[in-house]
Amino acid sequence: MTGEETGGPSGKPWGGRFSEPTDRDVEAFTESISFDKRLWREDIEGSRAHARMLRRIGLLSEEELGQILTGLDKVAEEFSGGTFPVRIEWEDVHMHVEKRLVHHAGAAGLKIHTARSRNDQVALDLRLFVRREAGEMAVSLEGLLRQILLRAREYRDLLLPGYTHTQQAQPISGGYYFGAYAERFLRDRNRLLAVVGSANLSPLGSGALAGTTLPIDREGVAAELGFSGVTQNGLDSVGDRDFVADFLHALSLLMVHLSGWAEEWVLWSTREFGMIRLPDRLLTGSSMMPQKKNPDILELVRGKAGRVFSDYGALMTLLKGLPLSYNRDLQEDKERLFDALDTTRACLRMMTLAVEGMRFEEKGVAEILKGTELLATDIAEDLVRDGVPFREAHAIVGRIVAEAARKGCTLESLSDADLKSFYDRFPPGYASSLSLRGSVERRSHVGGPAPETVMRRVDALWYELFGAEPGGAPPR
Ligand code: ARG
């Protein structure tokens, strides 16, 4: 007996009660094999564990189990070798695997779907897929974090203008700058690890929605597949895609961070800013203007972020109208998941290359730091130390800044006489004692930009992620 013979005129595994073949247009409209074939590894892995469980509870003989496992190996070879026959009348990856299993394993294959529905099967495949991909993405993020921490160390003493509103604000260090991105991407990495946790329960045994009368061993299957446990309500489990939403949320926030950074560097690599340079291997040219070198990879990261957010939005919109249990709408989750994953992975790779290849234009940065008002807040804080209420100090320094601007000079080059006309207790030589580096070094509290403080954190992160001795130079 073959699979065809069980399905009536429709030839479908579910075709017993159908009196005519499915309309071809309906088949084309409802199929998912064109995209869910990407889940073949998970589908076969789950089927192996399910078959072993059926053997343990006595619903398969040892011989039948052997035939099924050998058959599944052959199906896997067909997929990995690209010889797998795709037929839209077999709908999805689950029915394709089953059809090919029956082809290879004969009658034993007809038992694989015992105590299982495609509803718990697809939930299982997706959980296995998300668990693996989120874990791999977390590892890729560690690759980015490694580059960031190396740059933080390299530029620990470089003075940079710190911006708010894209206006110069206070001086910071290069280590502090990269350290900021390290914190962001550390959160992204930890969010991805949490997604691994949220996917890590086995839904198998939920059946179509209400379990099975057969004496299944859900915990055994879960343990074999490396899950931390089983889901607790089948009616919920077959329609639960929270773990996919968690993943797309994590990917979306990661894209927010990548895109914001890309935007910053698009700006910083202009001639007008002239703060950073990317190597030629990462830049692209213009077909018309011979002088151009463009940061297209950064712009595409920025552009593709919107695409990932729309994948996330599409998924939420898909889920929000669904009653409990499985609804076929859920088939639409996969392309959004795959697209968000592939897009984010590619962007992460590009930003990792950019961080690895970028250099600060140190001369250009030094030029920008000349003649700035970046020390205004420090002066106000010195007045506070002298007993002036902060709001008054703010006003006094505001007047000093205006005077320097009127004279077209820097705050540091104002004379003692100039300063004393605004506040008579400035100590002699005060203006010339001001320095950007001194300012950065003084802000040494936890979370501040002083190189020592920043390096303590950078070392701790390096140690946490890569295990080197804190304080020791990371391998280059
Ligand atoms: N292709 C389906 C999906 O991706 C698999 C589950 C189909 N279940 C069903 N009862 N039709 O969601």
PDB file of C-alpha atoms and ligand atoms in Angstrom, residues 14 30-33 35-36 39 91-94 117-122 126 208 241 326-334, ligand 1:
ATOM      1  CA  TRP A  14      -5.961  13.751   4.475  1.00  0.00           C
ATOM      2  CA  THR A  30      -2.458  27.009  -0.146  1.00  0.00           C
ATOM      3  CA  GLU A  31       0.969  25.441  -0.651  1.00  0.00           C
ATOM      4  CA  SER A  32       3.861  26.350   1.619  1.00  0.00           C
ATOM      5  CA  ILE A  33       6.509  23.902   0.391  1.00  0.00           C
ATOM      6  CA  PHE A  35       9.259  28.331   1.525  1.00  0.00           C
ATOM      7  CA  ASP A  36       8.782  25.900   4.412  1.00  0.00           C
ATOM      8  CA  LEU A  39      12.446  23.526   7.821  1.00  0.00           C
ATOM      9  CA  GLU A  91       1.292  21.185   0.253  1.00  0.00           C
ATOM     10  CA  ASP A  92       4.014  21.578   2.808  1.00  0.00           C
ATOM     11  CA  VAL A  93       7.278  20.245   4.137  1.00  0.00           C
ATOM     12  CA  HIS A  94       5.510  17.937   6.584  1.00  0.00           C
ATOM     13  CA  SER A 117      -0.838  16.490  13.733  1.00  0.00           C
ATOM     14  CA  ARG A 118       0.811  18.920  11.394  1.00  0.00           C
ATOM     15  CA  ASN A 119      -0.330  21.493  13.919  1.00  0.00           C
ATOM     16  CA  ASP A 120       1.977  20.318  16.690  1.00  0.00           C
ATOM     17  CA  GLN A 121       4.534  19.289  14.073  1.00  0.00           C
ATOM     18  CA  VAL A 122       4.891  22.780  12.588  1.00  0.00           C
ATOM     19  CA  LEU A 126       9.487  26.334  14.293  1.00  0.00           C
ATOM     20  CA  ALA A 208      -4.266  18.941  16.377  1.00  0.00           C
ATOM     21  CA  ARG A 241       3.893  31.838  18.112  1.00  0.00           C
ATOM     22  CA  TYR A 326      -4.282  26.318  14.899  1.00  0.00           C
ATOM     23  CA  ASN A 327      -5.545  28.540  12.088  1.00  0.00           C
ATOM     24  CA  ARG A 328      -4.118  28.383   8.612  1.00  0.00           C
ATOM     25  CA  ASP A 329      -3.201  32.053   8.790  1.00  0.00           C
ATOM     26  CA  LEU A 330      -0.258  30.861  10.860  1.00  0.00           C
ATOM     27  CA  GLN A 331       1.363  29.531   7.719  1.00  0.00           C
ATOM     28  CA  GLU A 332       2.119  33.186   6.929  1.00  0.00           C
ATOM     29  CA  ASP A 333       4.498  33.417   9.900  1.00  0.00           C
ATOM     30  CA  LYS A 334       7.354  31.671   8.141  1.00  0.00           C
TER      31      LYS A 334
HETATM   32  N1  ARG B   1       1.798  24.391   6.289  1.00  0.00           N
HETATM   33  C1  ARG B   1       1.155  24.576   7.535  1.00  0.00           C
HETATM   34  C2  ARG B   1       1.723  25.805   8.243  1.00  0.00           C
HETATM   35  O1  ARG B   1       2.752  26.241   7.840  1.00  0.00           O
HETATM   36  C3  ARG B   1       1.365  23.372   8.388  1.00  0.00           C
HETATM   37  C4  ARG B   1       0.236  23.096   9.301  1.00  0.00           C
HETATM   38  C5  ARG B   1      -0.972  22.764   8.487  1.00  0.00           C
HETATM   39  N2  ARG B   1      -2.030  22.289   9.303  1.00  0.00           N
HETATM   40  C6  ARG B   1      -3.257  22.159   8.826  1.00  0.00           C
HETATM   41  N3  ARG B   1      -4.162  21.686   9.614  1.00  0.00           N
HETATM   42  N4  ARG B   1      -3.580  22.460   7.613  1.00  0.00           N
HETATM   43  O2  ARG B   1       1.181  26.324   9.172  1.00  0.00           O
END
